[in-house]
């Protein structure tokens, strides 16, 4: 049975949790309640996203610092090439290394509207970080193809460049079409990418917001997902339950397909991520 095969797989699942820097005192409280709730699940690392302007960047640094100083978690800052010279990036990387940071999520970053064509890509950041210190580096991957890519094959070759430059794993953009993830994983393997392609799981509580994210990032929303959330616009409680159910179904299939590492886009909320981890057999103190 499904439950049996899941319990056989349990025990060697690794999870990581992604947060974003809060912009108000209320959101800060929400974030820290979530970090405290998820901490006992012993994630491999927790990551904090990086914005496009210096105010947001300072908030990323302060969340990272506080995670490092006040918890037992490994803090992994996201870092991007946007608006920073190689020298500045090297300085920041050195600062991180000297303050004990060993894990980094390395990205090109989203370009501000009207930017000229980029000349540096995430593989350049991976090389730069490798030249500074022996970081554990995660990069981004796109099962449904990055919006700027000329085609899927080119995008795959660019992912391989990041791995060849020294990235340790790839974390995927969120997706709901599990088949597209599985096909992508096969294509990565066929292209000689040996690093883990860690599925990025987005537990949905606000479907309208998810639809907006998906439209911006070239992620398909299957019709079954629309049907799941139909009529729940004013019913957040039921939406939570449906969202948990959707994500639990997804991770069960992925787990049966041999996936052992999961990354969660928590949106700074703990409830659904906690429940999904529980289902995977991820328990406090284990
Ligand atoms: P790249 O790997 O550089 O790819 C960008 C595009 O350029 C792709 O279309 C690729 O095919 C193409 N390309 C790559 N290399 C080359 C090359 N050498 N020559 C020509 N074309 C090339 N954004 C933020 O601003 N802050 C965050 O904290 C953040 N966190 C993220 C976390 C995850 C797990 C993911 C999946 C995304 C995150 N993003 C974040 C979004 C990300 O910055 C954007 O998707 C960005 O547009 C691309 O970043 P990348 O690292 O994938 O870039």
mmCIF file of C-alpha atoms and ligand atoms in Angstrom:
data_model
loop_
_atom_site.group_PDB
_atom_site.id
_atom_site.type_symbol
_atom_site.label_atom_id
_atom_site.label_comp_id
_atom_site.label_asym_id
_atom_site.label_seq_id
_atom_site.Cartn_x
_atom_site.Cartn_y
_atom_site.Cartn_z
ATOM 1 C CA UNK A 1 0.000 0.000 0.000
ATOM 2 C CA UNK A 2 1.032 3.612 -0.382
ATOM 3 C CA UNK A 3 1.315 4.138 3.366
ATOM 4 C CA UNK A 4 3.550 1.135 3.703
ATOM 5 C CA UNK A 5 5.868 2.159 0.906
ATOM 6 C CA UNK A 6 6.112 5.627 2.439
ATOM 7 C CA UNK A 7 7.040 4.305 5.857
ATOM 8 C CA UNK A 8 9.736 2.176 4.248
ATOM 9 C CA UNK A 9 11.186 5.273 2.640
ATOM 10 C CA UNK A 10 11.004 7.320 5.820
ATOM 11 C CA UNK A 11 14.046 8.075 7.878
ATOM 12 C CA UNK A 12 16.329 9.388 5.187
ATOM 13 C CA UNK A 13 14.335 12.390 4.018
ATOM 14 C CA UNK A 14 16.135 15.777 4.063
ATOM 15 C CA UNK A 15 14.202 19.014 4.121
ATOM 16 C CA UNK A 16 15.129 22.664 3.796
ATOM 17 C CA UNK A 17 12.949 25.699 4.406
ATOM 18 C CA UNK A 18 12.921 29.029 2.609
ATOM 19 C CA UNK A 19 11.881 32.311 4.227
ATOM 20 C CA UNK A 20 11.786 35.909 3.092
ATOM 21 C CA UNK A 21 12.850 38.968 5.113
ATOM 22 C CA UNK A 22 9.892 40.558 6.892
ATOM 23 C CA UNK A 23 8.986 44.194 6.290
ATOM 24 C CA UNK A 24 6.800 44.907 9.330
ATOM 25 C CA UNK A 25 6.958 44.010 13.036
ATOM 26 C CA UNK A 26 3.891 41.767 12.592
ATOM 27 C CA UNK A 27 5.568 39.881 9.759
ATOM 28 C CA UNK A 28 8.708 39.583 11.834
ATOM 29 C CA UNK A 29 6.730 37.910 14.602
ATOM 30 C CA UNK A 30 5.109 35.569 12.082
ATOM 31 C CA UNK A 31 8.526 34.669 10.658
ATOM 32 C CA UNK A 32 10.070 33.931 14.025
ATOM 33 C CA UNK A 33 7.104 31.887 15.217
ATOM 34 C CA UNK A 34 7.467 29.866 12.016
ATOM 35 C CA UNK A 35 11.212 29.399 12.402
ATOM 36 C CA UNK A 36 10.731 28.223 15.992
ATOM 37 C CA UNK A 37 7.936 25.845 14.982
ATOM 38 C CA UNK A 38 9.990 24.303 12.157
ATOM 39 C CA UNK A 39 13.379 24.243 13.901
ATOM 40 C CA UNK A 40 12.839 20.888 15.704
ATOM 41 C CA UNK A 41 12.355 19.195 12.314
ATOM 42 C CA UNK A 42 16.100 19.507 11.918
ATOM 43 C CA UNK A 43 16.262 20.855 8.357
ATOM 44 C CA UNK A 44 19.476 20.534 6.369
ATOM 45 C CA UNK A 45 19.464 24.349 6.121
ATOM 46 C CA UNK A 46 17.069 27.268 6.137
ATOM 47 C CA UNK A 47 17.449 29.887 3.445
ATOM 48 C CA UNK A 48 16.506 33.553 3.294
ATOM 49 C CA UNK A 49 15.731 35.282 -0.007
ATOM 50 C CA UNK A 50 17.571 38.352 -1.258
ATOM 51 C CA UNK A 51 15.917 41.436 -2.701
ATOM 52 C CA UNK A 52 16.844 43.872 -5.408
ATOM 53 C CA UNK A 53 17.447 46.907 -3.202
ATOM 54 C CA UNK A 54 19.685 47.665 -0.277
ATOM 55 C CA UNK A 55 16.897 48.028 2.305
ATOM 56 C CA UNK A 56 15.645 44.518 1.628
ATOM 57 C CA UNK A 57 19.221 43.246 1.517
ATOM 58 C CA UNK A 58 19.949 44.568 4.998
ATOM 59 C CA UNK A 59 16.883 42.714 6.234
ATOM 60 C CA UNK A 60 18.190 39.496 4.669
ATOM 61 C CA UNK A 61 21.503 39.936 6.456
ATOM 62 C CA UNK A 62 19.857 40.606 9.798
ATOM 63 C CA UNK A 63 17.547 37.561 9.554
ATOM 64 C CA UNK A 64 20.543 35.392 8.609
ATOM 65 C CA UNK A 65 22.565 36.761 11.514
ATOM 66 C CA UNK A 66 19.771 36.170 13.987
ATOM 67 C CA UNK A 67 19.198 32.590 12.757
ATOM 68 C CA UNK A 68 22.910 31.963 13.219
ATOM 69 C CA UNK A 69 23.125 33.534 16.655
ATOM 70 C CA UNK A 70 19.865 32.374 18.193
ATOM 71 C CA UNK A 71 19.102 28.959 16.703
ATOM 72 C CA UNK A 72 20.861 25.690 15.939
ATOM 73 C CA UNK A 73 19.934 25.976 12.262
ATOM 74 C CA UNK A 74 22.320 26.365 9.335
ATOM 75 C CA UNK A 75 21.478 29.701 7.739
ATOM 76 C CA UNK A 76 21.799 29.888 3.946
ATOM 77 C CA UNK A 77 21.573 33.385 2.495
ATOM 78 C CA UNK A 78 20.384 33.741 -1.108
ATOM 79 C CA UNK A 79 22.762 35.901 -3.123
ATOM 80 C CA UNK A 80 22.283 37.482 -6.560
ATOM 81 C CA UNK A 81 24.377 39.260 -9.168
ATOM 82 C CA UNK A 82 21.915 42.136 -9.519
ATOM 83 C CA UNK A 83 23.432 45.521 -8.800
ATOM 84 C CA UNK A 84 26.703 44.271 -7.340
ATOM 85 C CA UNK A 85 30.210 44.142 -8.772
ATOM 86 C CA UNK A 86 32.381 41.032 -8.563
ATOM 87 C CA UNK A 87 34.496 42.826 -5.953
ATOM 88 C CA UNK A 88 31.478 43.586 -3.782
ATOM 89 C CA UNK A 89 30.252 40.009 -4.109
ATOM 90 C CA UNK A 90 33.657 38.663 -3.104
ATOM 91 C CA UNK A 91 33.734 40.933 -0.056
ATOM 92 C CA UNK A 92 30.262 39.800 0.977
ATOM 93 C CA UNK A 93 31.178 36.145 0.440
ATOM 94 C CA UNK A 94 34.302 36.577 2.578
ATOM 95 C CA UNK A 95 32.274 38.291 5.260
ATOM 96 C CA UNK A 96 29.772 35.424 5.227
ATOM 97 C CA UNK A 97 32.509 32.806 5.407
ATOM 98 C CA UNK A 98 34.243 34.612 8.286
ATOM 99 C CA UNK A 99 30.986 34.811 10.197
ATOM 100 C CA UNK A 100 30.485 31.068 9.874
ATOM 101 C CA UNK A 101 28.127 30.852 6.899
ATOM 102 C CA UNK A 102 28.804 27.717 4.862
ATOM 103 C CA UNK A 103 25.655 27.463 2.716
ATOM 104 C CA UNK A 104 24.619 29.842 -0.069
ATOM 105 C CA UNK A 105 21.811 29.823 -2.637
ATOM 106 C CA UNK A 106 23.409 31.433 -5.709
ATOM 107 C CA UNK A 107 21.180 33.164 -8.261
ATOM 108 C CA UNK A 108 21.383 35.613 -11.072
ATOM 109 C CA UNK A 109 18.427 37.422 -9.568
ATOM 110 C CA UNK A 110 15.449 38.992 -11.232
ATOM 111 C CA UNK A 111 16.410 41.971 -13.347
ATOM 112 C CA UNK A 112 14.660 45.281 -12.722
ATOM 113 C CA UNK A 113 12.329 46.312 -15.578
ATOM 114 C CA UNK A 114 14.147 48.014 -18.421
ATOM 115 C CA UNK A 115 17.538 46.453 -17.589
ATOM 116 C CA UNK A 116 19.956 45.866 -20.437
ATOM 117 C CA UNK A 117 20.613 42.289 -21.535
ATOM 118 C CA UNK A 118 22.520 40.523 -18.752
ATOM 119 C CA UNK A 119 26.190 39.704 -19.251
ATOM 120 C CA UNK A 120 26.674 37.709 -16.071
ATOM 121 C CA UNK A 121 24.750 34.583 -15.151
ATOM 122 C CA UNK A 122 24.375 32.427 -12.088
ATOM 123 C CA UNK A 123 27.227 30.148 -13.194
ATOM 124 C CA UNK A 124 29.536 33.185 -12.872
ATOM 125 C CA UNK A 125 28.398 33.671 -9.275
ATOM 126 C CA UNK A 126 29.021 29.990 -8.523
ATOM 127 C CA UNK A 127 32.590 30.305 -9.877
ATOM 128 C CA UNK A 128 33.133 33.498 -7.888
ATOM 129 C CA UNK A 129 31.940 31.862 -4.651
ATOM 130 C CA UNK A 130 34.109 28.801 -5.319
ATOM 131 C CA UNK A 131 37.104 31.119 -5.727
ATOM 132 C CA UNK A 132 36.467 32.589 -2.264
ATOM 133 C CA UNK A 133 35.805 29.520 -0.125
ATOM 134 C CA UNK A 134 34.446 26.005 0.024
ATOM 135 C CA UNK A 135 30.757 26.909 0.328
ATOM 136 C CA UNK A 136 27.904 24.445 -0.085
ATOM 137 C CA UNK A 137 26.130 26.019 -3.053
ATOM 138 C CA UNK A 138 22.559 25.560 -4.247
ATOM 139 C CA UNK A 139 21.355 26.927 -7.586
ATOM 140 C CA UNK A 140 17.948 27.302 -9.236
ATOM 141 C CA UNK A 141 16.402 24.952 -11.816
ATOM 142 C CA UNK A 142 13.236 25.274 -13.866
ATOM 143 C CA UNK A 143 11.273 22.105 -14.725
ATOM 144 C CA UNK A 144 8.919 24.188 -16.889
ATOM 145 C CA UNK A 145 11.764 26.303 -18.351
ATOM 146 C CA UNK A 146 12.945 29.746 -17.180
ATOM 147 C CA UNK A 147 10.914 32.565 -18.822
ATOM 148 C CA UNK A 148 14.019 34.162 -20.446
ATOM 149 C CA UNK A 149 15.403 30.933 -21.891
ATOM 150 C CA UNK A 150 15.315 30.523 -25.665
ATOM 151 C CA UNK A 151 14.269 26.891 -25.248
ATOM 152 C CA UNK A 152 14.295 23.982 -22.794
ATOM 153 C CA UNK A 153 17.553 22.509 -24.076
ATOM 154 C CA UNK A 154 19.422 25.822 -23.738
ATOM 155 C CA UNK A 155 18.063 26.204 -20.216
ATOM 156 C CA UNK A 156 19.248 22.687 -19.358
ATOM 157 C CA UNK A 157 22.744 23.430 -20.692
ATOM 158 C CA UNK A 158 22.814 26.577 -18.534
ATOM 159 C CA UNK A 159 21.874 24.519 -15.493
ATOM 160 C CA UNK A 160 24.688 22.097 -16.294
ATOM 161 C CA UNK A 161 27.109 25.042 -16.445
ATOM 162 C CA UNK A 162 26.136 25.986 -12.898
ATOM 163 C CA UNK A 163 26.691 22.454 -11.637
ATOM 164 C CA UNK A 164 29.985 22.169 -13.531
ATOM 165 C CA UNK A 165 31.062 25.490 -11.976
ATOM 166 C CA UNK A 166 30.751 23.779 -8.595
ATOM 167 C CA UNK A 167 27.159 23.948 -7.363
ATOM 168 C CA UNK A 168 26.231 21.116 -5.018
ATOM 169 C CA UNK A 169 22.528 20.833 -5.845
ATOM 170 C CA UNK A 170 19.725 22.491 -7.747
ATOM 171 C CA UNK A 171 16.454 23.578 -6.174
ATOM 172 C CA UNK A 172 13.519 23.799 -8.551
ATOM 173 C CA UNK A 173 11.049 26.545 -9.122
ATOM 174 C CA UNK A 174 7.705 25.501 -7.615
ATOM 175 C CA UNK A 175 5.463 23.340 -9.771
ATOM 176 C CA UNK A 176 2.169 21.476 -9.555
ATOM 177 C CA UNK A 177 2.599 19.220 -12.563
ATOM 178 C CA UNK A 178 4.586 16.393 -10.974
ATOM 179 C CA UNK A 179 5.115 14.743 -14.362
ATOM 180 C CA UNK A 180 6.951 17.810 -15.606
ATOM 181 C CA UNK A 181 9.328 17.596 -12.628
ATOM 182 C CA UNK A 182 9.940 13.883 -13.199
ATOM 183 C CA UNK A 183 10.595 14.355 -16.918
ATOM 184 C CA UNK A 184 12.943 17.238 -16.120
ATOM 185 C CA UNK A 185 14.846 15.098 -13.616
ATOM 186 C CA UNK A 186 15.281 12.445 -16.310
ATOM 187 C CA UNK A 187 16.501 15.025 -18.805
ATOM 188 C CA UNK A 188 19.011 16.350 -16.257
ATOM 189 C CA UNK A 189 20.345 12.842 -15.709
ATOM 190 C CA UNK A 190 20.560 12.273 -19.475
ATOM 191 C CA UNK A 191 22.507 15.535 -19.817
ATOM 192 C CA UNK A 192 25.053 14.267 -17.300
ATOM 193 C CA UNK A 193 23.887 16.332 -14.325
ATOM 194 C CA UNK A 194 24.587 14.205 -11.290
ATOM 195 C CA UNK A 195 23.641 16.721 -8.611
ATOM 196 C CA UNK A 196 20.335 16.307 -6.810
ATOM 197 C CA UNK A 197 17.401 18.161 -8.411
ATOM 198 C CA UNK A 198 15.558 19.074 -5.230
ATOM 199 C CA UNK A 199 11.855 19.784 -5.791
ATOM 200 C CA UNK A 200 10.747 23.180 -4.491
ATOM 201 C CA UNK A 201 7.363 22.667 -2.854
ATOM 202 C CA UNK A 202 4.996 25.617 -2.494
ATOM 203 C CA UNK A 203 2.232 24.843 -0.010
ATOM 204 C CA UNK A 204 -0.712 26.895 -1.261
ATOM 205 C CA UNK A 205 -2.889 28.831 1.122
ATOM 206 C CA UNK A 206 -3.578 31.894 -1.023
ATOM 207 C CA UNK A 207 -4.504 30.572 -4.457
ATOM 208 C CA UNK A 208 -4.889 34.012 -6.072
ATOM 209 C CA UNK A 209 -1.354 34.936 -5.033
ATOM 210 C CA UNK A 210 -0.099 31.568 -6.314
ATOM 211 C CA UNK A 211 -1.724 32.217 -9.694
ATOM 212 C CA UNK A 212 0.082 35.567 -9.900
ATOM 213 C CA UNK A 213 3.471 34.017 -8.994
ATOM 214 C CA UNK A 214 2.857 31.243 -11.510
ATOM 215 C CA UNK A 215 2.016 33.665 -14.326
ATOM 216 C CA UNK A 216 5.240 35.617 -13.681
ATOM 217 C CA UNK A 217 7.440 32.546 -13.563
ATOM 218 C CA UNK A 218 6.096 30.358 -16.375
ATOM 219 C CA UNK A 219 4.656 27.750 -13.983
ATOM 220 C CA UNK A 220 1.530 25.963 -15.161
ATOM 221 C CA UNK A 221 -1.533 25.704 -12.965
ATOM 222 C CA UNK A 222 -3.268 22.452 -13.956
ATOM 223 C CA UNK A 223 -7.045 22.565 -14.311
ATOM 224 C CA UNK A 224 -7.435 20.116 -11.411
ATOM 225 C CA UNK A 225 -5.777 22.693 -9.142
ATOM 226 C CA UNK A 226 -8.211 25.401 -10.243
ATOM 227 C CA UNK A 227 -11.054 23.021 -9.424
ATOM 228 C CA UNK A 228 -9.600 22.279 -5.982
ATOM 229 C CA UNK A 229 -9.694 25.939 -4.975
ATOM 230 C CA UNK A 230 -12.903 26.861 -6.792
ATOM 231 C CA UNK A 231 -15.400 28.625 -4.546
ATOM 232 C CA UNK A 232 -12.983 28.993 -1.608
ATOM 233 C CA UNK A 233 -12.125 32.675 -2.146
ATOM 234 C CA UNK A 234 -13.708 33.616 1.203
ATOM 235 C CA UNK A 235 -12.917 30.428 3.074
ATOM 236 C CA UNK A 236 -9.299 30.478 4.277
ATOM 237 C CA UNK A 237 -9.772 27.549 6.653
ATOM 238 C CA UNK A 238 -10.882 25.169 3.925
ATOM 239 C CA UNK A 239 -8.222 26.584 1.594
ATOM 240 C CA UNK A 240 -5.556 25.602 4.154
ATOM 241 C CA UNK A 241 -6.848 22.056 4.318
ATOM 242 C CA UNK A 242 -7.096 21.751 0.559
ATOM 243 C CA UNK A 243 -3.630 23.263 0.156
ATOM 244 C CA UNK A 244 -2.164 20.793 2.632
ATOM 245 C CA UNK A 245 -3.899 17.924 0.868
ATOM 246 C CA UNK A 246 -2.609 19.007 -2.551
ATOM 247 C CA UNK A 247 0.986 19.269 -1.328
ATOM 248 C CA UNK A 248 0.801 16.005 0.631
ATOM 249 C CA UNK A 249 -0.421 14.187 -2.485
ATOM 250 C CA UNK A 250 2.481 15.685 -4.433
ATOM 251 C CA UNK A 251 5.194 14.761 -1.953
ATOM 252 C CA UNK A 252 3.811 11.217 -1.670
ATOM 253 C CA UNK A 253 4.183 10.698 -5.401
ATOM 254 C CA UNK A 254 7.636 12.308 -5.387
ATOM 255 C CA UNK A 255 8.689 10.188 -2.436
ATOM 256 C CA UNK A 256 7.563 7.012 -4.221
ATOM 257 C CA UNK A 257 9.617 8.207 -7.201
ATOM 258 C CA UNK A 258 12.697 8.184 -4.998
ATOM 259 C CA UNK A 259 12.923 11.859 -4.048
ATOM 260 C CA UNK A 260 14.691 12.196 -0.689
ATOM 261 C CA UNK A 261 15.318 15.953 -0.514
ATOM 262 C CA UNK A 262 12.554 18.537 -0.404
ATOM 263 C CA UNK A 263 12.794 22.326 -0.285
ATOM 264 C CA UNK A 264 9.778 24.235 1.025
ATOM 265 C CA UNK A 265 8.751 27.737 0.012
ATOM 266 C CA UNK A 266 7.224 28.428 3.410
ATOM 267 C CA UNK A 267 6.154 32.034 2.706
ATOM 268 C CA UNK A 268 7.097 32.441 6.380
ATOM 269 C CA UNK A 269 4.249 30.197 7.553
ATOM 270 C CA UNK A 270 4.830 26.953 9.374
ATOM 271 C CA UNK A 271 1.516 25.072 9.530
ATOM 272 C CA UNK A 272 1.334 23.437 6.109
ATOM 273 C CA UNK A 273 5.055 22.813 5.818
ATOM 274 C CA UNK A 274 5.024 21.179 9.239
ATOM 275 C CA UNK A 275 2.109 18.921 8.295
ATOM 276 C CA UNK A 276 3.672 17.929 4.972
ATOM 277 C CA UNK A 277 6.998 17.124 6.663
ATOM 278 C CA UNK A 278 5.163 15.067 9.264
ATOM 279 C CA UNK A 279 3.554 13.043 6.483
ATOM 280 C CA UNK A 280 6.993 12.411 4.999
ATOM 281 C CA UNK A 281 8.110 10.991 8.327
ATOM 282 C CA UNK A 282 10.141 14.056 9.272
ATOM 283 C CA UNK A 283 9.695 14.366 13.035
ATOM 284 C CA UNK A 284 11.126 16.531 15.814
ATOM 285 C CA UNK A 285 14.538 15.466 16.995
ATOM 286 C CA UNK A 286 15.146 13.036 14.155
HETATM 287 P P1 LIG B 1 20.583 31.810 -14.496
HETATM 288 O O1 LIG B 1 20.902 30.408 -14.179
HETATM 289 O O2 LIG B 1 21.691 32.739 -14.783
HETATM 290 O O3 LIG B 1 19.552 31.791 -15.714
HETATM 291 C C1 LIG B 1 18.858 32.972 -16.093
HETATM 292 C C2 LIG B 1 18.443 32.874 -17.555
HETATM 293 O O4 LIG B 1 19.574 33.053 -18.388
HETATM 294 C C3 LIG B 1 17.860 31.536 -17.963
HETATM 295 O O5 LIG B 1 16.897 31.782 -18.960
HETATM 296 C C4 LIG B 1 19.044 30.777 -18.525
HETATM 297 O O6 LIG B 1 18.651 29.810 -19.487
HETATM 298 C C5 LIG B 1 19.845 31.895 -19.163
HETATM 299 N N1 LIG B 1 21.298 31.677 -19.054
HETATM 300 C C6 LIG B 1 21.973 31.148 -18.005
HETATM 301 N N2 LIG B 1 23.295 31.122 -18.224
HETATM 302 C C7 LIG B 1 23.460 31.678 -19.452
HETATM 303 C C8 LIG B 1 24.597 31.959 -20.244
HETATM 304 N N3 LIG B 1 25.847 31.658 -19.791
HETATM 305 N N4 LIG B 1 24.401 32.557 -21.452
HETATM 306 C C9 LIG B 1 23.158 32.858 -21.883
HETATM 307 N N5 LIG B 1 22.034 32.619 -21.170
HETATM 308 C C10 LIG B 1 22.188 32.052 -19.984
HETATM 309 N N6 LIG B 1 15.454 35.927 -7.107
HETATM 310 C C11 LIG B 1 15.874 36.932 -6.300
HETATM 311 O O7 LIG B 1 15.985 38.079 -6.751
HETATM 312 N N7 LIG B 1 16.186 36.676 -4.974
HETATM 313 C C12 LIG B 1 16.105 35.432 -4.431
HETATM 314 O O8 LIG B 1 16.396 35.240 -3.243
HETATM 315 C C13 LIG B 1 15.685 34.340 -5.273
HETATM 316 N N8 LIG B 1 15.614 33.063 -4.800
HETATM 317 C C14 LIG B 1 15.276 32.042 -5.663
HETATM 318 C C15 LIG B 1 15.305 30.700 -5.187
HETATM 319 C C16 LIG B 1 14.979 29.656 -6.027
HETATM 320 C C17 LIG B 1 15.071 28.226 -5.497
HETATM 321 C C18 LIG B 1 14.575 29.908 -7.371
HETATM 322 C C19 LIG B 1 14.152 28.778 -8.282
HETATM 323 C C20 LIG B 1 14.552 31.222 -7.841
HETATM 324 C C21 LIG B 1 14.911 32.304 -7.017
HETATM 325 N N9 LIG B 1 14.938 33.619 -7.475
HETATM 326 C C22 LIG B 1 15.348 34.638 -6.633
HETATM 327 C C23 LIG B 1 14.532 33.956 -8.857
HETATM 328 C C24 LIG B 1 15.725 34.008 -9.822
HETATM 329 O O9 LIG B 1 16.620 35.021 -9.426
HETATM 330 C C25 LIG B 1 15.174 34.310 -11.207
HETATM 331 O O10 LIG B 1 14.465 33.205 -11.704
HETATM 332 C C26 LIG B 1 16.207 34.795 -12.210
HETATM 333 O O11 LIG B 1 15.505 35.336 -13.310
HETATM 334 C C27 LIG B 1 17.121 33.699 -12.741
HETATM 335 O O12 LIG B 1 18.035 33.306 -11.797
HETATM 336 P P2 LIG B 1 18.967 32.016 -12.059
HETATM 337 O O13 LIG B 1 19.894 31.932 -10.928
HETATM 338 O O14 LIG B 1 18.142 30.825 -12.374
HETATM 339 O O15 LIG B 1 19.734 32.521 -13.347
#
